[in-house]
Amino acid sequence: MEKEMILSPSILSADFGILAEQVKRAENAGAQWLHIDVMDGHFVPNMTFAMPVIKSLRKYTDMFFDVHLMIDKPERYIDEFINAGADGVTFHIEATDKPKECIEMIQNRGKKAAISINPKTPVSAIEKYFDKVDMVLVMSVEPGYGGQKYIESVNEKIAYIREKMGSDFDIEVDGGINANNIDNAINAGANIIVAGTAVFNDDIEGSVRSLMR
Ligand code: DX5
Ligand code: ZN
């Protein structure tokens, strides 16, 4: 059974002065998830937002909150992000020496647990967690910023995970995706697509429609 494609627009590229309004526009246009990029200025060179923004946004939409933690030692904050409204929590294997505990913390709260690898990190770094997590997030850019170019070589990682885990496993890809390259990512095996700059621009509705499959 082919998994339904899910679009998870990244709010990193949205206008934070009217964030709820922009999110509602993406939701009404058909996006099913909302990708929320949390950065600590330490694991990645950029800083964004955290629990207070998620807590506020939670009141305005029922979208699945796909929280991407680009923070060091994520085990310190998983519970707080879930309290703020996260439905899925993704942490980076490069950011913790307690991946098993992170997965258990998320699943013990009934939320979707995902592990992520950066472009330079081999799949072998997370293979032993494939049967524990609910999803794998394959980064197709170096984490930290929106608007970067898709790194084509990650398609091999996506294909490997799809081959290994079968058609009913969630594989999310994140970074540099637009209407011109989304089909390569889907054909490689990704079924959940993150898009920031390709969605939050002056035509949110048209952009969402151009990416839905
Ligand atoms: C980068 C973030 C991505 C990014 C995607 O560190 O994890 O989610 O916001 O933005 P685009 O789609 O513009 O590359
Ligand atoms: Zn992200």
PDB file of C-alpha atoms and ligand atoms in Angstrom:
ATOM      1  CA  MET A   1       0.000   0.000   0.000  1.00  0.00           C
ATOM      2  CA  GLU A   2       1.498   3.284  -1.080  1.00  0.00           C
ATOM      3  CA  LYS A   3       1.514   5.736   1.856  1.00  0.00           C
ATOM      4  CA  GLU A   4      -0.456   8.968   1.314  1.00  0.00           C
ATOM      5  CA  MET A   5       1.916  11.870   0.657  1.00  0.00           C
ATOM      6  CA  ILE A   6       1.942  14.371   3.530  1.00  0.00           C
ATOM      7  CA  LEU A   7       3.058  17.982   3.094  1.00  0.00           C
ATOM      8  CA  SER A   8       4.622  19.530   6.209  1.00  0.00           C
ATOM      9  CA  PRO A   9       5.266  23.246   5.536  1.00  0.00           C
ATOM     10  CA  SER A  10       8.126  24.653   7.650  1.00  0.00           C
ATOM     11  CA  ILE A  11       7.142  27.825   9.499  1.00  0.00           C
ATOM     12  CA  LEU A  12      10.797  28.909   9.532  1.00  0.00           C
ATOM     13  CA  SER A  13      10.040  30.758   6.279  1.00  0.00           C
ATOM     14  CA  ALA A  14       6.705  32.221   7.419  1.00  0.00           C
ATOM     15  CA  ASP A  15       6.019  35.841   8.431  1.00  0.00           C
ATOM     16  CA  PHE A  16       6.173  35.654  12.245  1.00  0.00           C
ATOM     17  CA  GLY A  17       4.217  38.878  12.553  1.00  0.00           C
ATOM     18  CA  ILE A  18       1.145  37.077  11.184  1.00  0.00           C
ATOM     19  CA  LEU A  19       2.136  33.468  11.893  1.00  0.00           C
ATOM     20  CA  ALA A  20      -1.278  32.009  12.802  1.00  0.00           C
ATOM     21  CA  GLU A  21      -2.854  33.579   9.710  1.00  0.00           C
ATOM     22  CA  GLN A  22      -0.134  32.138   7.431  1.00  0.00           C
ATOM     23  CA  VAL A  23      -0.488  28.717   9.058  1.00  0.00           C
ATOM     24  CA  LYS A  24      -4.276  28.736   8.536  1.00  0.00           C
ATOM     25  CA  ARG A  25      -3.738  29.580   4.864  1.00  0.00           C
ATOM     26  CA  ALA A  26      -1.410  26.583   4.443  1.00  0.00           C
ATOM     27  CA  GLU A  27      -3.870  24.361   6.333  1.00  0.00           C
ATOM     28  CA  ASN A  28      -6.885  25.505   4.302  1.00  0.00           C
ATOM     29  CA  ALA A  29      -4.910  24.892   1.095  1.00  0.00           C
ATOM     30  CA  GLY A  30      -4.472  21.241   2.105  1.00  0.00           C
ATOM     31  CA  ALA A  31      -1.201  20.851   4.039  1.00  0.00           C
ATOM     32  CA  GLN A  32      -1.703  18.132   6.660  1.00  0.00           C
ATOM     33  CA  TRP A  33       1.273  18.680   8.996  1.00  0.00           C
ATOM     34  CA  LEU A  34       3.112  21.756  10.234  1.00  0.00           C
ATOM     35  CA  HIS A  35       6.902  21.539  10.451  1.00  0.00           C
ATOM     36  CA  ILE A  36       8.237  23.509  13.413  1.00  0.00           C
ATOM     37  CA  ASP A  37      12.007  24.062  13.301  1.00  0.00           C
ATOM     38  CA  VAL A  38      13.465  24.575  16.776  1.00  0.00           C
ATOM     39  CA  MET A  39      17.104  25.723  16.754  1.00  0.00           C
ATOM     40  CA  ASP A  40      19.339  26.434  19.759  1.00  0.00           C
ATOM     41  CA  GLY A  41      22.292  28.306  18.182  1.00  0.00           C
ATOM     42  CA  HIS A  42      24.518  25.478  19.418  1.00  0.00           C
ATOM     43  CA  PHE A  43      23.680  22.267  17.554  1.00  0.00           C
ATOM     44  CA  VAL A  44      23.070  24.528  14.539  1.00  0.00           C
ATOM     45  CA  PRO A  45      24.417  28.087  14.049  1.00  0.00           C
ATOM     46  CA  ASN A  46      20.922  29.632  13.979  1.00  0.00           C
ATOM     47  CA  MET A  47      18.290  30.299  16.652  1.00  0.00           C
ATOM     48  CA  THR A  48      14.532  30.297  16.079  1.00  0.00           C
ATOM     49  CA  PHE A  49      11.740  29.716  18.618  1.00  0.00           C
ATOM     50  CA  ALA A  50      10.603  27.171  21.196  1.00  0.00           C
ATOM     51  CA  MET A  51       7.787  26.156  23.549  1.00  0.00           C
ATOM     52  CA  PRO A  52       5.958  29.546  23.873  1.00  0.00           C
ATOM     53  CA  VAL A  53       5.443  29.867  20.108  1.00  0.00           C
ATOM     54  CA  ILE A  54       4.193  26.287  19.849  1.00  0.00           C
ATOM     55  CA  LYS A  55       1.850  26.797  22.807  1.00  0.00           C
ATOM     56  CA  SER A  56       0.359  29.918  21.198  1.00  0.00           C
ATOM     57  CA  LEU A  57       0.042  28.373  17.764  1.00  0.00           C
ATOM     58  CA  ARG A  58      -1.649  25.263  19.194  1.00  0.00           C
ATOM     59  CA  LYS A  59      -4.803  27.271  19.885  1.00  0.00           C
ATOM     60  CA  TYR A  60      -5.252  28.190  16.215  1.00  0.00           C
ATOM     61  CA  THR A  61      -4.973  24.926  14.311  1.00  0.00           C
ATOM     62  CA  ASP A  62      -5.461  21.183  14.612  1.00  0.00           C
ATOM     63  CA  MET A  63      -2.666  20.410  12.165  1.00  0.00           C
ATOM     64  CA  PHE A  64      -0.201  17.703  13.234  1.00  0.00           C
ATOM     65  CA  PHE A  65       2.692  19.594  14.884  1.00  0.00           C
ATOM     66  CA  ASP A  66       5.830  18.013  13.425  1.00  0.00           C
ATOM     67  CA  VAL A  67       8.455  19.444  15.802  1.00  0.00           C
ATOM     68  CA  HIS A  68      12.025  19.243  14.499  1.00  0.00           C
ATOM     69  CA  LEU A  69      14.487  19.667  17.382  1.00  0.00           C
ATOM     70  CA  MET A  70      17.812  20.961  16.135  1.00  0.00           C
ATOM     71  CA  ILE A  71      19.066  21.323  19.690  1.00  0.00           C
ATOM     72  CA  ASP A  72      21.823  19.746  21.752  1.00  0.00           C
ATOM     73  CA  LYS A  73      20.778  17.144  24.356  1.00  0.00           C
ATOM     74  CA  PRO A  74      17.104  17.105  23.237  1.00  0.00           C
ATOM     75  CA  GLU A  75      16.292  14.721  26.129  1.00  0.00           C
ATOM     76  CA  ARG A  76      16.281  17.813  28.361  1.00  0.00           C
ATOM     77  CA  TYR A  77      13.263  19.356  26.616  1.00  0.00           C
ATOM     78  CA  ILE A  78      11.176  16.585  24.994  1.00  0.00           C
ATOM     79  CA  ASP A  79       8.520  16.640  27.698  1.00  0.00           C
ATOM     80  CA  GLU A  80       8.209  20.429  27.548  1.00  0.00           C
ATOM     81  CA  PHE A  81       7.723  20.405  23.780  1.00  0.00           C
ATOM     82  CA  ILE A  82       5.032  17.777  24.149  1.00  0.00           C
ATOM     83  CA  ASN A  83       3.364  19.853  26.893  1.00  0.00           C
ATOM     84  CA  ALA A  84       3.434  22.844  24.499  1.00  0.00           C
ATOM     85  CA  GLY A  85       1.533  20.853  21.855  1.00  0.00           C
ATOM     86  CA  ALA A  86       3.938  18.730  19.776  1.00  0.00           C
ATOM     87  CA  ASP A  87       2.315  15.716  18.083  1.00  0.00           C
ATOM     88  CA  GLY A  88       5.575  14.381  16.687  1.00  0.00           C
ATOM     89  CA  VAL A  89       9.076  15.033  18.002  1.00  0.00           C
ATOM     90  CA  THR A  90      12.156  14.561  15.854  1.00  0.00           C
ATOM     91  CA  PHE A  91      15.636  14.648  17.383  1.00  0.00           C
ATOM     92  CA  HIS A  92      19.060  14.362  15.752  1.00  0.00           C
ATOM     93  CA  ILE A  93      21.293  11.343  16.350  1.00  0.00           C
ATOM     94  CA  GLU A  94      24.247  13.788  16.216  1.00  0.00           C
ATOM     95  CA  ALA A  95      22.830  15.784  19.182  1.00  0.00           C
ATOM     96  CA  THR A  96      22.447  13.145  21.892  1.00  0.00           C
ATOM     97  CA  ASP A  97      24.154  10.166  23.489  1.00  0.00           C
ATOM     98  CA  LYS A  98      20.739   9.004  24.731  1.00  0.00           C
ATOM     99  CA  PRO A  99      18.778   8.207  21.512  1.00  0.00           C
ATOM    100  CA  LYS A 100      16.976   5.216  23.038  1.00  0.00           C
ATOM    101  CA  GLU A 101      15.828   7.301  26.006  1.00  0.00           C
ATOM    102  CA  CYS A 102      14.656  10.079  23.659  1.00  0.00           C
ATOM    103  CA  ILE A 103      12.539   7.635  21.656  1.00  0.00           C
ATOM    104  CA  GLU A 104      11.021   6.183  24.843  1.00  0.00           C
ATOM    105  CA  MET A 105      10.311   9.635  26.320  1.00  0.00           C
ATOM    106  CA  ILE A 106       8.340  10.600  23.197  1.00  0.00           C
ATOM    107  CA  GLN A 107       6.463   7.307  22.825  1.00  0.00           C
ATOM    108  CA  ASN A 108       5.648   7.088  26.541  1.00  0.00           C
ATOM    109  CA  ARG A 109       3.682  10.308  26.028  1.00  0.00           C
ATOM    110  CA  GLY A 110       1.828   8.718  23.075  1.00  0.00           C
ATOM    111  CA  LYS A 111       3.541  10.921  20.481  1.00  0.00           C
ATOM    112  CA  LYS A 112       5.298  10.056  17.205  1.00  0.00           C
ATOM    113  CA  ALA A 113       9.040   9.586  17.689  1.00  0.00           C
ATOM    114  CA  ALA A 114      11.407  10.332  14.817  1.00  0.00           C
ATOM    115  CA  ILE A 115      15.175  10.297  14.484  1.00  0.00           C
ATOM    116  CA  SER A 116      17.024  12.503  12.011  1.00  0.00           C
ATOM    117  CA  ILE A 117      20.396  12.378  10.230  1.00  0.00           C
ATOM    118  CA  ASN A 118      22.308  15.251   8.659  1.00  0.00           C
ATOM    119  CA  PRO A 119      23.496  14.969   5.044  1.00  0.00           C
ATOM    120  CA  LYS A 120      27.005  13.874   6.108  1.00  0.00           C
ATOM    121  CA  THR A 121      25.768  11.290   8.637  1.00  0.00           C
ATOM    122  CA  PRO A 122      25.561   7.727   7.216  1.00  0.00           C
ATOM    123  CA  VAL A 123      22.341   5.738   7.551  1.00  0.00           C
ATOM    124  CA  SER A 124      24.318   3.181   9.551  1.00  0.00           C
ATOM    125  CA  ALA A 125      24.318   5.680  12.444  1.00  0.00           C
ATOM    126  CA  ILE A 126      20.560   5.149  12.954  1.00  0.00           C
ATOM    127  CA  GLU A 127      19.817   1.737  11.410  1.00  0.00           C
ATOM    128  CA  LYS A 128      19.606   0.030  14.784  1.00  0.00           C
ATOM    129  CA  TYR A 129      16.751   2.379  15.738  1.00  0.00           C
ATOM    130  CA  PHE A 130      14.623   1.769  12.614  1.00  0.00           C
ATOM    131  CA  ASP A 131      12.385  -0.730  14.382  1.00  0.00           C
ATOM    132  CA  LYS A 132      11.991   1.504  17.443  1.00  0.00           C
ATOM    133  CA  VAL A 133      11.065   4.833  15.839  1.00  0.00           C
ATOM    134  CA  ASP A 134       7.824   5.844  14.092  1.00  0.00           C
ATOM    135  CA  MET A 135       9.592   7.868  11.385  1.00  0.00           C
ATOM    136  CA  VAL A 136      13.029   8.789  10.029  1.00  0.00           C
ATOM    137  CA  LEU A 137      13.786  12.366   8.935  1.00  0.00           C
ATOM    138  CA  VAL A 138      16.469  12.520   6.240  1.00  0.00           C
ATOM    139  CA  MET A 139      17.980  16.011   6.033  1.00  0.00           C
ATOM    140  CA  SER A 140      18.540  17.148   2.455  1.00  0.00           C
ATOM    141  CA  VAL A 141      20.342  20.345   3.526  1.00  0.00           C
ATOM    142  CA  GLU A 142      22.768  21.136   6.347  1.00  0.00           C
ATOM    143  CA  PRO A 143      20.410  22.135   9.162  1.00  0.00           C
ATOM    144  CA  GLY A 144      20.190  25.781  10.264  1.00  0.00           C
ATOM    145  CA  TYR A 145      18.573  27.738   7.462  1.00  0.00           C
ATOM    146  CA  GLY A 146      15.730  27.680   4.947  1.00  0.00           C
ATOM    147  CA  GLY A 147      16.212  28.448   1.264  1.00  0.00           C
ATOM    148  CA  GLN A 148      19.184  26.126   0.658  1.00  0.00           C
ATOM    149  CA  LYS A 149      19.744  23.791  -2.314  1.00  0.00           C
ATOM    150  CA  TYR A 150      18.543  20.165  -2.151  1.00  0.00           C
ATOM    151  CA  ILE A 151      21.462  17.703  -1.791  1.00  0.00           C
ATOM    152  CA  GLU A 152      20.558  15.058  -4.409  1.00  0.00           C
ATOM    153  CA  SER A 153      22.796  12.365  -2.891  1.00  0.00           C
ATOM    154  CA  VAL A 154      20.400  11.944   0.056  1.00  0.00           C
ATOM    155  CA  ASN A 155      17.980  10.199  -2.325  1.00  0.00           C
ATOM    156  CA  GLU A 156      20.133   7.062  -1.937  1.00  0.00           C
ATOM    157  CA  LYS A 157      19.609   7.161   1.846  1.00  0.00           C
ATOM    158  CA  ILE A 158      15.862   7.548   1.370  1.00  0.00           C
ATOM    159  CA  ALA A 159      15.766   4.620  -1.054  1.00  0.00           C
ATOM    160  CA  TYR A 160      17.818   2.448   1.317  1.00  0.00           C
ATOM    161  CA  ILE A 161      15.464   3.125   4.249  1.00  0.00           C
ATOM    162  CA  ARG A 162      12.372   2.507   2.078  1.00  0.00           C
ATOM    163  CA  GLU A 163      13.845  -0.781   0.836  1.00  0.00           C
ATOM    164  CA  LYS A 164      14.711  -1.851   4.383  1.00  0.00           C
ATOM    165  CA  MET A 165      11.478  -0.742   6.095  1.00  0.00           C
ATOM    166  CA  GLY A 166       8.863  -1.467   3.419  1.00  0.00           C
ATOM    167  CA  SER A 167       6.007   0.671   2.141  1.00  0.00           C
ATOM    168  CA  ASP A 168       4.242   1.332   5.442  1.00  0.00           C
ATOM    169  CA  PHE A 169       7.045   3.232   7.220  1.00  0.00           C
ATOM    170  CA  ASP A 170       7.165   7.044   7.410  1.00  0.00           C
ATOM    171  CA  ILE A 171      10.166   8.695   5.780  1.00  0.00           C
ATOM    172  CA  GLU A 172      10.317  12.489   5.905  1.00  0.00           C
ATOM    173  CA  VAL A 173      12.731  14.576   3.854  1.00  0.00           C
ATOM    174  CA  ASP A 174      13.593  18.140   4.778  1.00  0.00           C
ATOM    175  CA  GLY A 175      15.377  20.953   3.008  1.00  0.00           C
ATOM    176  CA  GLY A 176      15.530  22.524  -0.437  1.00  0.00           C
ATOM    177  CA  ILE A 177      12.335  20.956  -1.767  1.00  0.00           C
ATOM    178  CA  ASN A 178      10.213  22.712  -4.389  1.00  0.00           C
ATOM    179  CA  ALA A 179       7.786  21.877  -7.182  1.00  0.00           C
ATOM    180  CA  ASN A 180      10.686  21.012  -9.520  1.00  0.00           C
ATOM    181  CA  ASN A 181      12.416  18.383  -7.353  1.00  0.00           C
ATOM    182  CA  ILE A 182       9.649  17.036  -5.089  1.00  0.00           C
ATOM    183  CA  ASP A 183       8.930  14.097  -7.410  1.00  0.00           C
ATOM    184  CA  ASN A 184      12.574  12.937  -7.188  1.00  0.00           C
ATOM    185  CA  ALA A 185      12.258  12.810  -3.391  1.00  0.00           C
ATOM    186  CA  ILE A 186       8.936  10.954  -3.578  1.00  0.00           C
ATOM    187  CA  ASN A 187      10.235   8.518  -6.208  1.00  0.00           C
ATOM    188  CA  ALA A 188      13.261   7.851  -3.984  1.00  0.00           C
ATOM    189  CA  GLY A 189      10.780   6.761  -1.279  1.00  0.00           C
ATOM    190  CA  ALA A 190       9.918   9.770   0.907  1.00  0.00           C
ATOM    191  CA  ASN A 191       6.223  10.074   1.839  1.00  0.00           C
ATOM    192  CA  ILE A 192       6.380  13.145   4.092  1.00  0.00           C
ATOM    193  CA  ILE A 193       7.734  16.305   2.513  1.00  0.00           C
ATOM    194  CA  VAL A 194       8.918  19.418   4.342  1.00  0.00           C
ATOM    195  CA  ALA A 195       8.912  22.686   2.406  1.00  0.00           C
ATOM    196  CA  GLY A 196       9.609  26.133   3.831  1.00  0.00           C
ATOM    197  CA  THR A 197      10.484  28.740   1.208  1.00  0.00           C
ATOM    198  CA  ALA A 198       8.505  26.771  -1.396  1.00  0.00           C
ATOM    199  CA  VAL A 199       5.322  27.313   0.665  1.00  0.00           C
ATOM    200  CA  PHE A 200       5.590  30.452   2.801  1.00  0.00           C
ATOM    201  CA  ASN A 201       5.898  33.061   0.068  1.00  0.00           C
ATOM    202  CA  ASP A 202       3.446  35.494  -1.533  1.00  0.00           C
ATOM    203  CA  ASP A 203       1.278  32.671  -2.900  1.00  0.00           C
ATOM    204  CA  ILE A 204       0.838  30.170  -0.067  1.00  0.00           C
ATOM    205  CA  GLU A 205      -2.274  28.553  -1.521  1.00  0.00           C
ATOM    206  CA  GLY A 206      -0.824  28.158  -5.012  1.00  0.00           C
ATOM    207  CA  SER A 207       2.460  26.889  -3.567  1.00  0.00           C
ATOM    208  CA  VAL A 208       0.740  24.228  -1.443  1.00  0.00           C
ATOM    209  CA  ARG A 209      -1.319  23.106  -4.422  1.00  0.00           C
ATOM    210  CA  SER A 210       1.805  22.878  -6.597  1.00  0.00           C
ATOM    211  CA  LEU A 211       3.382  20.474  -4.086  1.00  0.00           C
ATOM    212  CA  MET A 212       0.447  18.217  -3.157  1.00  0.00           C
ATOM    213  CA  ARG A 213       0.464  14.827  -4.897  1.00  0.00           C
TER     214      ARG A 213
HETATM  215  C1  DX5 B   1      16.564  23.550   8.094  1.00  0.00           C
HETATM  216  C2  DX5 B   1      15.168  23.134   8.518  1.00  0.00           C
HETATM  217  C3  DX5 B   1      14.250  22.950   7.349  1.00  0.00           C
HETATM  218  C4  DX5 B   1      14.064  24.222   6.526  1.00  0.00           C
HETATM  219  C5  DX5 B   1      13.347  23.917   5.248  1.00  0.00           C
HETATM  220  O1  DX5 B   1      17.448  23.399   9.170  1.00  0.00           O
HETATM  221  O2  DX5 B   1      15.192  21.917   9.238  1.00  0.00           O
HETATM  222  O3  DX5 B   1      12.980  22.483   7.816  1.00  0.00           O
HETATM  223  O4  DX5 B   1      13.296  25.158   7.273  1.00  0.00           O
HETATM  224  O5  DX5 B   1      13.286  25.113   4.509  1.00  0.00           O
HETATM  225  P1  DX5 B   1      13.393  25.079   2.895  1.00  0.00           P
HETATM  226  O6  DX5 B   1      12.233  24.218   2.448  1.00  0.00           O
HETATM  227  O7  DX5 B   1      13.265  26.509   2.505  1.00  0.00           O
HETATM  228  O8  DX5 B   1      14.720  24.461   2.576  1.00  0.00           O
HETATM  229 ZN    ZN B   2      13.262  21.014   9.647  1.00  0.00          ZN
END
